[in-house]
Short mmCIF file of C-alpha atoms in Angstrom, two decimals:
data_model
loop_
_atom_site.label_atom_id
_atom_site.label_comp_id
_atom_site.label_asym_id
_atom_site.label_seq_id
_atom_site.Cartn_x
_atom_site.Cartn_y
_atom_site.Cartn_z
CA MET Z 65 -44.62 16.89 -28.96
CA ALA Z 66 -43.28 13.46 -28.08
CA VAL Z 67 -45.58 11.83 -30.61
CA GLN Z 68 -44.55 14.34 -33.28
CA ALA Z 69 -40.90 13.62 -32.51
CA GLY Z 70 -41.68 9.93 -32.77
CA HIS Z 71 -43.27 10.48 -36.17
CA ARG Z 72 -40.25 12.45 -37.41
CA ALA Z 73 -37.80 9.82 -36.24
CA LEU Z 74 -40.08 7.16 -37.66
CA LEU Z 75 -40.03 8.70 -41.11
CA GLN Z 76 -36.25 9.05 -40.92
CA GLY Z 77 -35.92 5.42 -39.88
CA VAL Z 78 -38.01 3.89 -42.65
CA CYS Z 79 -35.83 2.33 -45.33
CA ARG Z 80 -36.68 0.06 -48.20
CA LEU Z 81 -35.16 -3.39 -48.09
CA VAL Z 82 -34.57 -5.62 -51.05
CA GLY Z 83 -33.18 -8.98 -50.00
CA ALA Z 84 -32.37 -11.72 -52.47
CA SER Z 85 -32.17 -15.26 -51.17
CA SER Z 86 -30.74 -17.95 -53.38
CA GLY Z 87 -28.13 -20.66 -53.38
CA CYS Z 88 -26.68 -22.44 -50.37
CA ARG Z 89 -25.81 -21.21 -46.90
CA THR Z 90 -22.40 -19.66 -47.00
CA HIS Z 91 -19.37 -19.00 -44.91
CA VAL Z 92 -19.13 -20.19 -41.32
CA ARG Z 93 -16.17 -18.75 -39.46
CA SER Z 94 -13.32 -21.19 -39.01
CA GLY Z 95 -10.63 -19.05 -37.46
CA THR Z 96 -8.62 -15.80 -37.56
CA GLY Z 97 -8.64 -14.18 -40.97
CA TRP Z 98 -11.81 -15.98 -42.04
CA LEU Z 99 -13.31 -12.84 -43.59
CA SER Z 100 -10.28 -11.75 -45.58
CA SER Z 101 -10.27 -14.99 -47.57
CA LEU Z 102 -13.88 -14.60 -48.75
CA PRO Z 103 -15.09 -12.68 -51.80
CA GLY Z 104 -17.17 -9.59 -51.11
CA THR Z 105 -15.20 -8.47 -48.04
CA ARG Z 106 -15.18 -4.68 -47.80
CA HIS Z 107 -12.09 -2.90 -46.53
CA TYR Z 108 -12.67 0.50 -44.97
CA SER Z 109 -9.07 1.63 -44.77
CA SER Z 110 -5.81 1.33 -46.67
CA ASP Z 111 -4.21 0.46 -43.33
CA PRO Z 112 -2.34 -2.85 -43.90
CA LYS Z 113 -3.27 -4.02 -40.39
CA GLN Z 114 -6.90 -4.38 -41.55
CA ASP Z 115 -8.26 -3.57 -38.11
CA LEU Z 116 -11.83 -4.09 -39.32
CA LEU Z 117 -13.25 -6.49 -41.88
CA VAL Z 118 -16.87 -6.48 -43.00
CA ARG Z 119 -18.47 -9.42 -44.77
CA HIS Z 120 -21.85 -9.34 -46.55
CA LEU Z 121 -23.06 -12.93 -46.54
CA GLU Z 122 -24.59 -14.44 -49.65
CA GLY Z 123 -27.10 -17.05 -50.78
CA GLU Z 124 -29.77 -17.85 -48.19
CA ASP Z 125 -27.81 -15.68 -45.75
CA SER Z 126 -28.05 -12.62 -47.99
CA GLY Z 127 -28.85 -9.62 -45.81
CA ILE Z 128 -26.65 -10.67 -42.89
CA VAL Z 129 -23.57 -8.49 -42.39
CA VAL Z 130 -20.69 -9.65 -40.19
CA VAL Z 131 -18.38 -6.97 -38.79
CA GLY Z 132 -15.12 -8.47 -37.52
CA ILE Z 133 -12.66 -6.59 -35.28
CA ASN Z 134 -9.10 -7.64 -36.04
CA ARG Z 135 -6.38 -6.08 -33.86
CA PRO Z 136 -4.68 -9.16 -32.40
CA LYS Z 137 -1.60 -7.39 -31.05
CA ALA Z 138 -3.76 -4.85 -29.20
CA LYS Z 139 -6.49 -7.24 -28.01
CA ASN Z 140 -8.93 -5.41 -30.29
CA ALA Z 141 -8.51 -2.24 -28.24
CA ILE Z 142 -10.35 0.81 -29.55
CA SER Z 143 -7.89 3.05 -31.37
CA LYS Z 144 -8.37 6.19 -33.46
CA ASN Z 145 -8.07 4.11 -36.61
CA LEU Z 146 -10.59 1.52 -35.44
CA VAL Z 147 -13.09 4.23 -34.51
CA ASN Z 148 -12.76 5.83 -37.94
CA MET Z 149 -13.13 2.49 -39.73
CA MET Z 150 -16.15 1.48 -37.67
CA LEU Z 151 -17.85 4.84 -38.22
CA GLU Z 152 -17.43 4.39 -41.96
CA ALA Z 153 -18.67 0.79 -41.80
CA VAL Z 154 -21.74 1.73 -39.73
CA GLU Z 155 -22.61 4.52 -42.15
CA ASP Z 156 -22.25 2.14 -45.09
CA ILE Z 157 -24.57 -0.37 -43.40
CA ARG Z 158 -27.10 2.36 -42.62
CA LYS Z 159 -27.28 3.35 -46.29
CA ASN Z 160 -27.57 -0.22 -47.57
CA ASP Z 161 -31.23 -1.15 -47.87
CA LYS Z 162 -30.40 -4.81 -48.44
CA VAL Z 163 -29.09 -5.31 -44.88
CA ARG Z 164 -31.42 -7.23 -42.55
CA SER Z 165 -29.18 -7.87 -39.53
CA VAL Z 166 -25.64 -7.20 -38.31
CA ILE Z 167 -23.31 -9.37 -36.23
CA ILE Z 168 -20.44 -7.67 -34.40
CA CYS Z 169 -17.70 -10.15 -33.54
CA SER Z 170 -13.97 -10.59 -33.08
CA LEU Z 171 -11.48 -12.25 -35.39
CA VAL Z 172 -9.04 -12.62 -32.49
CA PRO Z 173 -9.42 -15.78 -30.38
CA GLY Z 174 -10.23 -15.20 -26.70
CA ILE Z 175 -11.02 -11.51 -27.00
CA PHE Z 176 -14.00 -9.42 -28.06
CA CYS Z 177 -12.65 -5.96 -27.31
CA ALA Z 178 -10.41 -4.91 -24.43
CA GLY Z 179 -11.70 -1.34 -24.35
CA ALA Z 180 -9.73 1.79 -25.11
CA ASP Z 181 -6.21 1.48 -26.50
CA LEU Z 182 -4.44 2.70 -23.38
CA LYS Z 183 -1.01 2.66 -25.05
CA GLU Z 184 -2.29 5.04 -27.69
CA ARG Z 185 -4.16 7.04 -25.03
CA ALA Z 186 -0.96 7.50 -23.02
CA LYS Z 187 0.64 9.22 -26.01
CA MET Z 188 -2.24 11.66 -26.44
CA GLN Z 189 -2.08 15.22 -25.24
CA GLN Z 190 -4.67 16.00 -22.57
CA SER Z 191 -6.47 18.18 -25.11
CA GLU Z 192 -6.83 15.17 -27.43
CA VAL Z 193 -8.47 12.84 -24.93
CA GLY Z 194 -11.84 14.59 -24.77
CA PRO Z 195 -12.38 14.74 -28.55
CA PHE Z 196 -11.34 11.10 -28.94
CA VAL Z 197 -13.77 9.94 -26.24
CA SER Z 198 -16.51 12.03 -27.86
CA LYS Z 199 -15.85 10.40 -31.22
CA ALA Z 200 -15.85 6.91 -29.68
CA ARG Z 201 -19.12 7.75 -27.93
CA ALA Z 202 -20.57 8.96 -31.22
CA LEU Z 203 -19.56 5.66 -32.86
CA ILE Z 204 -21.32 3.58 -30.23
CA THR Z 205 -24.39 5.82 -30.43
CA GLU Z 206 -24.49 5.39 -34.20
CA LEU Z 207 -24.15 1.63 -33.77
CA GLY Z 208 -27.10 1.67 -31.39
CA ASN Z 209 -29.12 3.75 -33.84
CA LEU Z 210 -28.78 1.37 -36.77
CA PRO Z 211 -32.32 0.60 -38.00
CA VAL Z 212 -31.72 -3.16 -38.31
CA PRO Z 213 -31.16 -5.73 -35.53
CA THR Z 214 -27.59 -5.86 -34.23
CA ILE Z 215 -26.11 -8.86 -32.42
CA ALA Z 216 -22.88 -8.80 -30.40
CA ALA Z 217 -21.16 -12.21 -30.47
CA ILE Z 218 -18.89 -12.19 -27.41
CA ASP Z 219 -16.46 -15.10 -27.53
CA GLY Z 220 -13.86 -13.50 -25.25
CA ALA Z 221 -13.18 -10.53 -23.01
CA ALA Z 222 -15.44 -7.49 -23.48
CA LEU Z 223 -14.13 -4.86 -21.09
CA GLY Z 224 -14.70 -1.13 -20.72
CA GLY Z 225 -15.45 0.34 -24.13
CA GLY Z 226 -15.68 -3.17 -25.54
CA LEU Z 227 -18.66 -3.92 -23.33
CA GLU Z 228 -20.12 -0.49 -24.07
CA MET Z 229 -19.99 -1.40 -27.76
CA ALA Z 230 -21.82 -4.65 -27.04
CA LEU Z 231 -24.39 -2.85 -24.89
CA ALA Z 232 -25.27 -0.67 -27.87
CA CYS Z 233 -26.33 -3.80 -29.77
CA ASP Z 234 -29.88 -5.10 -29.58
CA ILE Z 235 -28.85 -8.61 -28.55
CA ARG Z 236 -25.76 -10.01 -26.84
CA ILE Z 237 -24.65 -13.63 -26.98
CA THR Z 238 -21.76 -14.82 -24.80
CA SER Z 239 -19.68 -17.93 -24.62
CA ASN Z 240 -19.48 -19.31 -21.10
CA THR Z 241 -15.78 -18.41 -21.00
CA ALA Z 242 -16.27 -14.76 -22.01
CA LYS Z 243 -15.42 -12.02 -19.52
CA LEU Z 244 -17.52 -8.86 -19.30
CA GLY Z 245 -17.10 -5.77 -17.19
CA LEU Z 246 -17.06 -2.00 -17.01
CA VAL Z 247 -13.73 -1.65 -15.25
CA GLU Z 248 -13.06 2.07 -15.69
CA THR Z 249 -13.10 2.91 -11.97
CA LYS Z 250 -9.87 0.90 -11.69
CA LEU Z 251 -8.31 3.71 -13.71
CA ALA Z 252 -10.02 6.44 -11.67
CA ILE Z 253 -12.40 7.27 -14.53
CA ILE Z 254 -15.97 6.26 -15.37
CA PRO Z 255 -17.48 4.56 -18.41
CA GLY Z 256 -17.54 7.27 -21.05
CA ALA Z 257 -19.28 5.71 -24.06
CA GLY Z 258 -22.73 5.02 -22.68
CA GLY Z 259 -21.98 2.38 -20.05
CA THR Z 260 -23.51 4.30 -17.14
CA GLN Z 261 -26.74 4.65 -19.13
CA ARG Z 262 -27.07 1.40 -21.08
CA LEU Z 263 -26.02 -1.05 -18.37
CA PRO Z 264 -28.77 0.10 -15.92
CA ARG Z 265 -31.29 -0.16 -18.75
CA ALA Z 266 -30.13 -3.71 -19.43
CA ILE Z 267 -29.88 -5.18 -15.91
CA GLY Z 268 -31.42 -2.63 -13.55
CA VAL Z 269 -30.02 0.31 -11.64
CA SER Z 270 -28.87 -1.40 -8.45
CA LEU Z 271 -26.99 -4.24 -10.16
CA ALA Z 272 -25.41 -1.83 -12.63
CA LYS Z 273 -24.17 0.36 -9.80
CA GLU Z 274 -22.65 -2.65 -8.06
CA LEU Z 275 -20.80 -3.81 -11.18
CA ILE Z 276 -19.55 -0.32 -12.10
CA PHE Z 277 -18.60 0.76 -8.56
CA ALA Z 278 -16.64 -2.45 -7.96
CA ALA Z 279 -15.25 -2.70 -11.53
CA ARG Z 280 -16.44 -6.30 -11.38
CA VAL Z 281 -15.87 -8.73 -14.24
CA VAL Z 282 -18.36 -11.57 -14.77
CA ASP Z 283 -18.19 -14.61 -17.03
CA GLY Z 284 -20.59 -15.31 -19.86
CA ALA Z 285 -22.82 -17.59 -17.85
CA GLU Z 286 -23.17 -15.04 -15.04
CA ALA Z 287 -23.79 -12.30 -17.60
CA CYS Z 288 -26.71 -14.31 -18.93
CA ARG Z 289 -28.10 -14.86 -15.44
CA LEU Z 290 -27.95 -11.10 -14.79
CA GLY Z 291 -29.69 -10.32 -18.08
CA LEU Z 292 -26.58 -8.78 -19.57
CA SER Z 293 -26.62 -11.34 -22.38
CA ASN Z 294 -29.54 -13.10 -24.03
CA HIS Z 295 -27.83 -16.48 -24.35
CA SER Z 296 -24.70 -18.11 -22.94
CA VAL Z 297 -23.28 -21.02 -24.93
CA GLU Z 298 -20.56 -23.56 -24.18
CA GLN Z 299 -17.35 -22.50 -25.85
CA ASN Z 300 -16.03 -24.83 -28.55
CA LYS Z 301 -12.50 -25.76 -29.62
CA ALA Z 302 -12.51 -23.17 -32.40
CA GLY Z 303 -13.44 -20.44 -29.90
CA ASP Z 304 -16.38 -19.16 -31.95
CA ALA Z 305 -19.43 -20.64 -30.20
CA ALA Z 306 -21.05 -17.24 -29.55
CA TYR Z 307 -20.57 -16.25 -33.18
CA LEU Z 308 -22.18 -19.46 -34.41
CA ARG Z 309 -25.17 -18.92 -32.10
CA ALA Z 310 -25.41 -15.32 -33.31
CA LEU Z 311 -25.44 -16.56 -36.89
CA GLU Z 312 -28.26 -18.97 -36.05
CA LEU Z 313 -30.25 -16.09 -34.58
CA ALA Z 314 -29.57 -13.85 -37.58
CA ARG Z 315 -30.88 -16.68 -39.77
CA GLU Z 316 -34.07 -16.74 -37.70
CA ILE Z 317 -34.53 -13.00 -38.24
CA ASN Z 318 -33.59 -13.02 -41.92
CA PRO Z 319 -36.84 -14.42 -43.42
CA GLN Z 320 -39.13 -12.11 -41.42
CA GLY Z 321 -40.65 -9.01 -42.99
CA PRO Z 322 -37.71 -6.56 -43.14
CA ILE Z 323 -39.76 -3.37 -42.89
CA ALA Z 324 -41.73 -4.88 -40.00
CA VAL Z 325 -38.53 -5.79 -38.16
CA ARG Z 326 -37.20 -2.27 -38.58
CA MET Z 327 -40.45 -0.76 -37.38
CA ALA Z 328 -40.56 -3.12 -34.39
CA LYS Z 329 -37.05 -2.04 -33.40
CA LEU Z 330 -37.96 1.62 -33.78
CA ALA Z 331 -41.14 1.22 -31.72
CA ILE Z 332 -39.32 -0.60 -28.92
CA ASN Z 333 -36.30 1.72 -28.81
CA GLN Z 334 -38.36 4.90 -28.75
CA GLY Z 335 -41.18 3.55 -26.63
CA ILE Z 336 -39.00 2.31 -23.81
CA GLU Z 337 -37.78 5.86 -23.16
CA VAL Z 338 -41.22 7.42 -22.69
CA ASP Z 339 -44.41 6.85 -20.70
CA LEU Z 340 -46.74 4.04 -21.75
CA LEU Z 341 -49.36 6.21 -23.48
CA THR Z 342 -46.73 7.95 -25.58
CA GLY Z 343 -45.14 4.59 -26.29
CA LEU Z 344 -48.45 3.23 -27.53
CA ALA Z 345 -48.78 6.23 -29.84
CA ILE Z 346 -45.30 5.51 -31.20
CA GLU Z 347 -46.30 1.89 -31.76
CA GLU Z 348 -49.41 3.04 -33.63
CA ALA Z 349 -47.31 5.31 -35.85
CA CYS Z 350 -44.90 2.46 -36.60
CA TYR Z 351 -47.77 0.08 -37.34
CA ALA Z 352 -49.17 2.60 -39.80
CA GLN Z 353 -45.95 2.32 -41.80
CA VAL Z 354 -46.37 -1.40 -42.47
CA ILE Z 355 -50.05 -1.30 -43.53
CA PRO Z 356 -49.45 -0.02 -47.10
CA THR Z 357 -46.51 -2.35 -47.82
CA LYS Z 358 -46.51 -5.09 -50.43
CA ASP Z 359 -44.87 -7.33 -47.84
CA ARG Z 360 -47.97 -7.20 -45.63
CA LEU Z 361 -50.11 -8.37 -48.52
CA GLU Z 362 -47.58 -11.07 -49.33
CA GLY Z 363 -47.69 -12.27 -45.72
CA LEU Z 364 -51.48 -12.57 -45.83
CA ALA Z 365 -51.38 -14.35 -49.19
CA ALA Z 366 -48.72 -16.78 -47.98
CA PHE Z 367 -50.75 -17.55 -44.86
CA ARG Z 368 -53.85 -18.16 -46.95
CA GLU Z 369 -51.97 -20.34 -49.45
CA LYS Z 370 -50.02 -22.17 -46.72
CA ARG Z 371 -46.62 -21.35 -48.16
CA ARG Z 372 -43.50 -19.50 -47.04
CA PRO Z 373 -43.74 -15.76 -47.73
CA GLN Z 374 -41.21 -14.09 -50.00
CA PHE Z 375 -40.66 -10.65 -48.53
CA LYS Z 376 -38.90 -8.02 -50.64
CA GLY Z 377 -38.87 -5.06 -48.30
CA GLU Z 378 -41.52 -3.23 -50.30
#
């Protein structure tokens, strides 16, 4: 049954990728509002605050999508509007077969995401809180289920739901000055968007319990030592060191076989939740999906001819 379920999810997760790569590298973030000034930015709401901006990079970086949270007055707190915009953005990315990787970052210096918008929450009726938390949880689940690699670039505070959002990403990169923590017990609640499940899977049960029970906040360097982030980088004057490192990593992923990368993510994500034998069966099913691809033949030809392969996601 588990193998059959793996096959069904596998078939659902297979998408064709067509990635053009031409021209020069484009668009390195230089400060707040960097996305809105670039052509190709997609706006997912008529809201003039532009809480979320999504940039599809071009040229050699074609296939990299940068999702920027932009609520400076609210420290990027998760509001109803932001949840709706992010759900729409995630769905758009899921349907786009040209996407090869996604970077989640902040357009607000010194902050990644401060968690739930408590000012908005205070105005909610008690009957509204549960549905809102469920929708926020669904957003983070959908983010985690994207078929392409996702990278959280944490250049500032990622607290509560902000850290839960980052935990749903495949890879986390922190600046050394970033602050990370699941601090919900300070408010007499618990992490409600996957934190109690994803943090133990990332750093181990005992350490996760300690951090959640004590509502402890750690800096980016400590987060890396604990295994909460993959890399910790020295923050720069522009305040975007984690983003720049995330972009470097996305550029490493970009030229690899896109179907293979998707299948590798699917095999890992499903396999880690089951016993080894079932996991190996899932890996075999995923491997079977890359055998008939044109990209596999292109990879062999490029190796034989000692040249760089040109993968098309076919």
